[in-house]
mmCIF file of C-alpha atoms in Angstrom:
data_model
loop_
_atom_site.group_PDB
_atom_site.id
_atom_site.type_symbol
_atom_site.label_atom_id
_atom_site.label_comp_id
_atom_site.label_asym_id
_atom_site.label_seq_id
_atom_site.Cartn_x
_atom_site.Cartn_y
_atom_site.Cartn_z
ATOM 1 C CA UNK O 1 160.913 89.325 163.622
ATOM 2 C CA UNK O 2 160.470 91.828 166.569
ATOM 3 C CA UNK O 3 164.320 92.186 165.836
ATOM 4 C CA UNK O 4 164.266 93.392 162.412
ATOM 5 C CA UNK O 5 161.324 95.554 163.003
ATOM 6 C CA UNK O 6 163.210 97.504 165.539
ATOM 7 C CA UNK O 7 166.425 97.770 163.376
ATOM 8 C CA UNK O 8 164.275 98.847 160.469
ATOM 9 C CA UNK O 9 162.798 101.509 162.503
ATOM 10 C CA UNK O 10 166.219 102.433 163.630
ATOM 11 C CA UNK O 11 167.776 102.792 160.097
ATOM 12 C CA UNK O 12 164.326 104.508 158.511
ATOM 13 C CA UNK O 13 164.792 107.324 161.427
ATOM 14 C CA UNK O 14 168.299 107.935 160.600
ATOM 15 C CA UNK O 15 167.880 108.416 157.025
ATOM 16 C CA UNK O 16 164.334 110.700 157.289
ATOM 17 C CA UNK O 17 166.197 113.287 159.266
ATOM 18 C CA UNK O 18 168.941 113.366 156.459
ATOM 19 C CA UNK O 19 168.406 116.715 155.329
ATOM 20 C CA UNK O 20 168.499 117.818 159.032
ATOM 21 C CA UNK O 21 170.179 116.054 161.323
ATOM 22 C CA UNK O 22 173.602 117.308 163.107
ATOM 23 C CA UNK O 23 174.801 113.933 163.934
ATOM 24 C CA UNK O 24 178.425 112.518 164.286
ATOM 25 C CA UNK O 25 177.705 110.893 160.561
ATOM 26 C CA UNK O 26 178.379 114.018 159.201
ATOM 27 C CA UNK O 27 182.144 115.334 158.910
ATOM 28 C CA UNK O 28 180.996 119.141 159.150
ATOM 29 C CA UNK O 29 178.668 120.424 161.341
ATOM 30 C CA UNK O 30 177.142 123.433 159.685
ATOM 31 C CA UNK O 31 175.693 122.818 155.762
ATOM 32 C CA UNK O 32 177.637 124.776 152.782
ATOM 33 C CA UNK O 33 178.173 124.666 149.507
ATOM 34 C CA UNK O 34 181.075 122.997 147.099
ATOM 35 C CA UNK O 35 184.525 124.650 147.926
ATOM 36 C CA UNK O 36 185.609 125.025 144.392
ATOM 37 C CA UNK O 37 181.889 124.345 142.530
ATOM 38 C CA UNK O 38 181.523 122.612 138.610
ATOM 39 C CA UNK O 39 179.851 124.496 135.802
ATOM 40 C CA UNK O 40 175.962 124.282 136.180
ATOM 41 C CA UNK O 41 174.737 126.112 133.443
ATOM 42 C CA UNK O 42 174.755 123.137 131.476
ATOM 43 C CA UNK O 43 173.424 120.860 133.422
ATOM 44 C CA UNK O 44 169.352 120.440 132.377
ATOM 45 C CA UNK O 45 165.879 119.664 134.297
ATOM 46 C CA UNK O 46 164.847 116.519 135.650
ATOM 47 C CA UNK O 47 163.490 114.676 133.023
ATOM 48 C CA UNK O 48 160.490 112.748 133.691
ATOM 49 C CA UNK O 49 159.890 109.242 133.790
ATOM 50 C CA UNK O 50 157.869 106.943 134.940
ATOM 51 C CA UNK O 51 159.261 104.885 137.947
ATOM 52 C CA UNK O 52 158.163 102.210 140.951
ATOM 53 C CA UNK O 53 157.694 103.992 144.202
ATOM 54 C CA UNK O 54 160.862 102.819 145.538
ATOM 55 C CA UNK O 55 160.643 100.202 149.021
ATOM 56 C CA UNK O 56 162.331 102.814 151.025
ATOM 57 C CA UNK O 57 161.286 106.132 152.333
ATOM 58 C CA UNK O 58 157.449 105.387 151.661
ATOM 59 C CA UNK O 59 156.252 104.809 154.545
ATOM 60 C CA UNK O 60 154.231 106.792 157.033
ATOM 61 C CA UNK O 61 156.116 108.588 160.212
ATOM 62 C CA UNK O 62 156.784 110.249 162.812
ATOM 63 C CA UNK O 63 159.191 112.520 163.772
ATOM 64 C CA UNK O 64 160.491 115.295 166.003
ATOM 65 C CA UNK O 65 156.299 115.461 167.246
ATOM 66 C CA UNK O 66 155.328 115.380 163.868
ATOM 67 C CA UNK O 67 153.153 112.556 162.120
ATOM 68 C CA UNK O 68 153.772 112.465 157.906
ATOM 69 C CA UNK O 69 151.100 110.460 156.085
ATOM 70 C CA UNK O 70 152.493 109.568 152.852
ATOM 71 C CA UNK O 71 150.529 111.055 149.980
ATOM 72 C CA UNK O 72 149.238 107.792 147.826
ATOM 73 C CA UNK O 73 147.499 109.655 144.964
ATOM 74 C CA UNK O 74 149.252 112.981 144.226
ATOM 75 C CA UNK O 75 147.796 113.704 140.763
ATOM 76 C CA UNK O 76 147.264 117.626 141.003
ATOM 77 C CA UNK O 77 149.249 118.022 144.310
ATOM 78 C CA UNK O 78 150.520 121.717 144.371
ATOM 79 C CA UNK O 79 151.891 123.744 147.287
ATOM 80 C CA UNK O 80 153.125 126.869 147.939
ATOM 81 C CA UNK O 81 156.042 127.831 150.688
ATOM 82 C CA UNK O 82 159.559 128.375 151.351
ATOM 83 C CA UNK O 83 162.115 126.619 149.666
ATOM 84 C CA UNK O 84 165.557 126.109 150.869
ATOM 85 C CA UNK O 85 168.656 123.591 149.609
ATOM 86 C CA UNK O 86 171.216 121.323 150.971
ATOM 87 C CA UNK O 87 174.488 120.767 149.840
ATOM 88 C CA UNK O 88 178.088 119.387 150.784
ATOM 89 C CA UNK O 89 177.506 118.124 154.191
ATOM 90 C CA UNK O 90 175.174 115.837 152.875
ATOM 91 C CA UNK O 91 177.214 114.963 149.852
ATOM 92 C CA UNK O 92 177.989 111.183 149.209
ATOM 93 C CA UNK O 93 175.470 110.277 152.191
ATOM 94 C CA UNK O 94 172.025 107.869 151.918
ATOM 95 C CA UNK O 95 168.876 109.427 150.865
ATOM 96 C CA UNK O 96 165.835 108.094 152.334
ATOM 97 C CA UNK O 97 165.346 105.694 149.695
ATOM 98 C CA UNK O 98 169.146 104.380 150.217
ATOM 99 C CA UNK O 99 170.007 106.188 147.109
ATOM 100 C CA UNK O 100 173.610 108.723 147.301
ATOM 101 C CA UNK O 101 172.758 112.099 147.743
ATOM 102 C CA UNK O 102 174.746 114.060 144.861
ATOM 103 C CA UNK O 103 174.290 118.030 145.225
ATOM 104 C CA UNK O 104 175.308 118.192 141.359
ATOM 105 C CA UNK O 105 171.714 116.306 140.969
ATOM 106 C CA UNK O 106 168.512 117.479 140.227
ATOM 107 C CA UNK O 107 167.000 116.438 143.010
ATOM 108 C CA UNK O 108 165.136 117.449 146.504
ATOM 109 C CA UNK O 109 163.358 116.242 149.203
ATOM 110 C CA UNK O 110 159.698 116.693 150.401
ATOM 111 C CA UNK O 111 158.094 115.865 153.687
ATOM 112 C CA UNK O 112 155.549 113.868 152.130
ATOM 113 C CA UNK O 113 155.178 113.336 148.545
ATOM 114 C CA UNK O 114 155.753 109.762 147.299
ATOM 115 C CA UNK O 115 159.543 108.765 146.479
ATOM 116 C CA UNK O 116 160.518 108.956 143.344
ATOM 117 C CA UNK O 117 158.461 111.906 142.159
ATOM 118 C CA UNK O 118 159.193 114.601 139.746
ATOM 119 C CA UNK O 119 157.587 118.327 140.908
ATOM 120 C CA UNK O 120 157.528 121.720 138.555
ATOM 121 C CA UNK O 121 159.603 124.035 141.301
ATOM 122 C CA UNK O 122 159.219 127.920 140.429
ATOM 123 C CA UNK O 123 160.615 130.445 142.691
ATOM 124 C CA UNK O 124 158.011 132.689 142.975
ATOM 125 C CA UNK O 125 160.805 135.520 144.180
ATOM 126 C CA UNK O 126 162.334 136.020 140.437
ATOM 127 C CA UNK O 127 159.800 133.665 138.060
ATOM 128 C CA UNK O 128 162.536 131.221 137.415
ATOM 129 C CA UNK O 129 161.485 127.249 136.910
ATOM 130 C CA UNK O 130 163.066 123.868 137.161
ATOM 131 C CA UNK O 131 161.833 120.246 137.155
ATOM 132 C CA UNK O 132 163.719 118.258 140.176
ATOM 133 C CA UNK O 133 163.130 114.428 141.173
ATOM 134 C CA UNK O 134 162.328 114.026 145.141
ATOM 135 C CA UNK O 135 164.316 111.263 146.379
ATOM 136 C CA UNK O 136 164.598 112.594 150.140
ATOM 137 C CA UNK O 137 162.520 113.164 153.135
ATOM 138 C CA UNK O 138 162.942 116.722 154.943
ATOM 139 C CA UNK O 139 162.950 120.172 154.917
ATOM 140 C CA UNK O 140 161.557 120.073 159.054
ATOM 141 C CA UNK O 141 161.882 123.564 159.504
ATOM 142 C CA UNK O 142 158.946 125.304 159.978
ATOM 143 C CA UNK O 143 157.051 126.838 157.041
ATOM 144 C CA UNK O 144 159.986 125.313 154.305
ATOM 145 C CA UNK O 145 157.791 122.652 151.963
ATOM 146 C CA UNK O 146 160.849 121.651 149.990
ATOM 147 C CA UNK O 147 164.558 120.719 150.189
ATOM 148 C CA UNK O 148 166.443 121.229 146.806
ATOM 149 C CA UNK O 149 169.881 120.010 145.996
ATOM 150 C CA UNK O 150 172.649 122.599 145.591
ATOM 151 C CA UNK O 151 172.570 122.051 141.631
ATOM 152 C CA UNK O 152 168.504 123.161 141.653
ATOM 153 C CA UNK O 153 168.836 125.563 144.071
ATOM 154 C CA UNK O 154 171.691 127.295 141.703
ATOM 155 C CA UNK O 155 168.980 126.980 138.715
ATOM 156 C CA UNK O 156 166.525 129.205 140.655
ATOM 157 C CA UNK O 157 169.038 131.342 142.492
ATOM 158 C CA UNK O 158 168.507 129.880 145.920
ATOM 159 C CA UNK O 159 171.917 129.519 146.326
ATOM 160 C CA UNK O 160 172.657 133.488 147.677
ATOM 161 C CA UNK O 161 169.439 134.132 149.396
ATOM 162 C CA UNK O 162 169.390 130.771 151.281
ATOM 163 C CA UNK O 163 165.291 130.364 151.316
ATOM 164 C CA UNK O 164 163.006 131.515 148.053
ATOM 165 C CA UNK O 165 159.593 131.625 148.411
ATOM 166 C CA UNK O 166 158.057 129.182 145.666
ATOM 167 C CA UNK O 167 155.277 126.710 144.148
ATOM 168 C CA UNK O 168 155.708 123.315 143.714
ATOM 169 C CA UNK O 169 153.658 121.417 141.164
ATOM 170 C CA UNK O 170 153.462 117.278 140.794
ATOM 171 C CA UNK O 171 154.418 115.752 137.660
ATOM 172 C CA UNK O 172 152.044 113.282 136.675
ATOM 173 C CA UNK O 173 154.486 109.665 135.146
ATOM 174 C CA UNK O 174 152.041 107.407 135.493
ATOM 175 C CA UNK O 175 151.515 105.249 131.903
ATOM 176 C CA UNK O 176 149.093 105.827 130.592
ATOM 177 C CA UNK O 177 146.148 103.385 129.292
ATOM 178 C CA UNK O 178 147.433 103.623 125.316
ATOM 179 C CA UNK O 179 151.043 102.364 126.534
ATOM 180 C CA UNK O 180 149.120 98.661 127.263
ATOM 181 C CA UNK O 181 149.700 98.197 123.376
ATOM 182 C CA UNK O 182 153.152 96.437 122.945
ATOM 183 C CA UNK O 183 153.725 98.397 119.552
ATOM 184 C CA UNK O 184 153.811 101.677 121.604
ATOM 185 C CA UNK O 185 155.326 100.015 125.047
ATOM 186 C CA UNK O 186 158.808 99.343 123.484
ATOM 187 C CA UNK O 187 161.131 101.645 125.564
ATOM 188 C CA UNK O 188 164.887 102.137 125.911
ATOM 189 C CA UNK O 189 167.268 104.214 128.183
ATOM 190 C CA UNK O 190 170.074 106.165 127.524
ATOM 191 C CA UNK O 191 172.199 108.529 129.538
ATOM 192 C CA UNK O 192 173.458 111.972 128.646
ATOM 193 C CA UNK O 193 176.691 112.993 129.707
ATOM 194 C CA UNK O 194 177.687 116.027 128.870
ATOM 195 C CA UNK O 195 175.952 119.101 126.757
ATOM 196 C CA UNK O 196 177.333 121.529 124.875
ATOM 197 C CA UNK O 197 177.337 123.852 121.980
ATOM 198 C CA UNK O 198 180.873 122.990 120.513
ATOM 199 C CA UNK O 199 180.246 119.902 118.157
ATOM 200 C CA UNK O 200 184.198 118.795 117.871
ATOM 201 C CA UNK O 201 184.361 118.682 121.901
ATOM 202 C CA UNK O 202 181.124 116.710 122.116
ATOM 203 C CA UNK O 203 182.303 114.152 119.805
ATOM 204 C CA UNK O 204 185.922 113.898 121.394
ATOM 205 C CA UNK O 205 184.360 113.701 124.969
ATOM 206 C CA UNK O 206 181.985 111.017 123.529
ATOM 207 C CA UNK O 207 185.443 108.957 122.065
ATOM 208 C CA UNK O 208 187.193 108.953 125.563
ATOM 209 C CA UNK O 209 183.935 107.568 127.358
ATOM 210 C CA UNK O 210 183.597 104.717 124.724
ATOM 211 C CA UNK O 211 187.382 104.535 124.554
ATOM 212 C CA UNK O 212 188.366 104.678 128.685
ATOM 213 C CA UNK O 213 184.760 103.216 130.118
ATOM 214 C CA UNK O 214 184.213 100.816 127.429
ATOM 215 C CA UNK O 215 180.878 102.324 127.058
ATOM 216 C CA UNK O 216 178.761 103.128 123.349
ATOM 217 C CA UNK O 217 178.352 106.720 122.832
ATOM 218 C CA UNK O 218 176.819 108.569 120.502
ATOM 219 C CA UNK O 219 175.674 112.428 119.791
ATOM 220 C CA UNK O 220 172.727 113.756 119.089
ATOM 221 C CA UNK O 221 171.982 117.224 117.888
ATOM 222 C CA UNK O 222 169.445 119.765 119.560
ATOM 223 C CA UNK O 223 169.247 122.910 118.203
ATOM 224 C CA UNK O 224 172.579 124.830 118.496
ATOM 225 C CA UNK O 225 173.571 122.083 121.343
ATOM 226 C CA UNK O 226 175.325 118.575 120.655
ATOM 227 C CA UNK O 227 174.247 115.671 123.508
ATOM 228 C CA UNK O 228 176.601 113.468 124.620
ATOM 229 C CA UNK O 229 174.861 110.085 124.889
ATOM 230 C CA UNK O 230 175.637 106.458 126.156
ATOM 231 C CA UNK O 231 173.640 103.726 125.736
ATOM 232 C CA UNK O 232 170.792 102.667 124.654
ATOM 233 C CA UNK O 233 170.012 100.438 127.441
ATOM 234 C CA UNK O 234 167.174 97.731 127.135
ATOM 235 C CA UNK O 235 166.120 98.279 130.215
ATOM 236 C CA UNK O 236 166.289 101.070 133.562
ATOM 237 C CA UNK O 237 168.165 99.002 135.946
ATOM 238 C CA UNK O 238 171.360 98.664 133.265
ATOM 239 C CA UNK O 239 171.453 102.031 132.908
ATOM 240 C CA UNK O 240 171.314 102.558 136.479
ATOM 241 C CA UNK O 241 174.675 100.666 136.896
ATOM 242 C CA UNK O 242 176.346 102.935 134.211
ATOM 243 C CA UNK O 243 174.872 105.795 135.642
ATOM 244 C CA UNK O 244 176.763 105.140 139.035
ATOM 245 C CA UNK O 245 179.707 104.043 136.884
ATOM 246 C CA UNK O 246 179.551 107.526 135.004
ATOM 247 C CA UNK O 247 179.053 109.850 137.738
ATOM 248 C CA UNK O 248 182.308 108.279 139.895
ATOM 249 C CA UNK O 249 184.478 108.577 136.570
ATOM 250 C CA UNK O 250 184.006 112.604 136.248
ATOM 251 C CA UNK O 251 180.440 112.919 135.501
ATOM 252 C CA UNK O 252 178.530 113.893 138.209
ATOM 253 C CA UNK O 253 175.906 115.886 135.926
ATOM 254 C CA UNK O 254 174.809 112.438 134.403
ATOM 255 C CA UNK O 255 171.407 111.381 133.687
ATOM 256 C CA UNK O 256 169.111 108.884 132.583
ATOM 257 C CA UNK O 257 166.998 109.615 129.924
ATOM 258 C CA UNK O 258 163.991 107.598 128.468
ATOM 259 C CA UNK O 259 163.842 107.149 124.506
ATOM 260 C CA UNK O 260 160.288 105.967 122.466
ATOM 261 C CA UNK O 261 161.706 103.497 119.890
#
């Protein structure tokens, strides 16, 4: 037992200074973004959902002199501070919830907020907004409250400027009491692929996934945009799978969406 306490403490250190760290792991030294970088401007918010706290990355620590207490209840949690972002060196590598870091995510990581959460980020700099799930552990730079991913860094033009001084605001997912009622608790998942405003290329793109990936696809209108959709799943896990599945098959925008049936 005294065994697998150590190695767990060995393998929760190396993934908390993730965002951070200028270990051998990494095969570049200094962080940068994508050499030849996908379109973003399609790609949308985080969109939130209620999830576990995973096992990982939710524990208290310490690191670098510094002791992180784990924030239990953060209904109402706001913060203000720098921002900064993280992007290819990290690529491909664990979060600290043993998830893949993807810089085409919406994601971030916080210091201390509970993993997964979703947080409002604005830039306070320009105004700009976007909703990101934390995932990760870090920034541990002084004075920087929050680590985006390349993708929501782009959103609030982080990307240039390198740091953005903004305000981060918790998204409460939590059910609420009127979802006890089974007629109101039945749930599905589906994942959007692709977005766009051209209906013919939404509706060929959705007939190669279902016709390469042996996935079902379908589209669904919104506004002057068509959604590129597969699924529905019965349950979170599934989709998970063809999440991963998606995202190594030329999707790395892909997202998992929750639908009220």
């Amino acid at each position: 037992m005294k065994i697998n306490n150590t190695l767990f403490t060995i393998v929760l250190t190396l993934l908390l200074v993730a965002c951070s760290s200028s270990d051998s792991r990494y095969s570049i030294s200094n962080d940068v973004g994508p050499d030849k970088p996908i379109q973003l401007d399609h790609i949308e918010d985080a969109h939130p959902v209620y999830e576990p706290f995973s096992r990982g990355g939710n524990r208290d620590y310490n690191l670098r002199g510094g002791s992180y207490k784990i924030i239990k209840n953060p209904d109402g949690f706001k913060q203000s501070g720098q921002a900064s972002w993280y992007g290819k060196k990290f690529h491909g590598h664990l979060t600290s919830n043993g998830e893949i870091y993807d810089m085409y995510s919406m994601s971030a990581a916080h210091k201390t907020l509970p993993i997964p959460s979703y947080v409002k980020v604005t830039n306070k700099d320009n105004g700009k907004s976007t909703i990101v799930r934390i995932n990760d552990r870090g920034p541990f730079h002084g004075g920087r409250i929050i680590d985006l991913s390349y993708a929501a860094a782009y959103k609030l033009n982080v990307v240039d400027t390198g740091t953005a001084n903004v305000e981060i605001e918790y998204i409460t997912t939590k059910p609420q009491p009127s979802t006890l009622n089974p007629t109101k608790a039945l749930l599905s998942y589906s994942i959007q692929a692709s977005s766009s405003n051209h209906e013919d290329r939404s509706k060929s793109l959705a007939q190669d996934i279902n016709q390469s990936l042996s996935l079902e696809t379908y589209i669904e209108p919104n506004n002057s945009n068509f959604r590129v959709l597969v699924g529905p799943f019965s349950n979170y896990s599934e989709s998970e799978k063809v999440l991963q599945m998606l995202k190594t098959n030329g999707f790395p925008q892909a997202f998992i969406r929750k639908n009220n049936l």
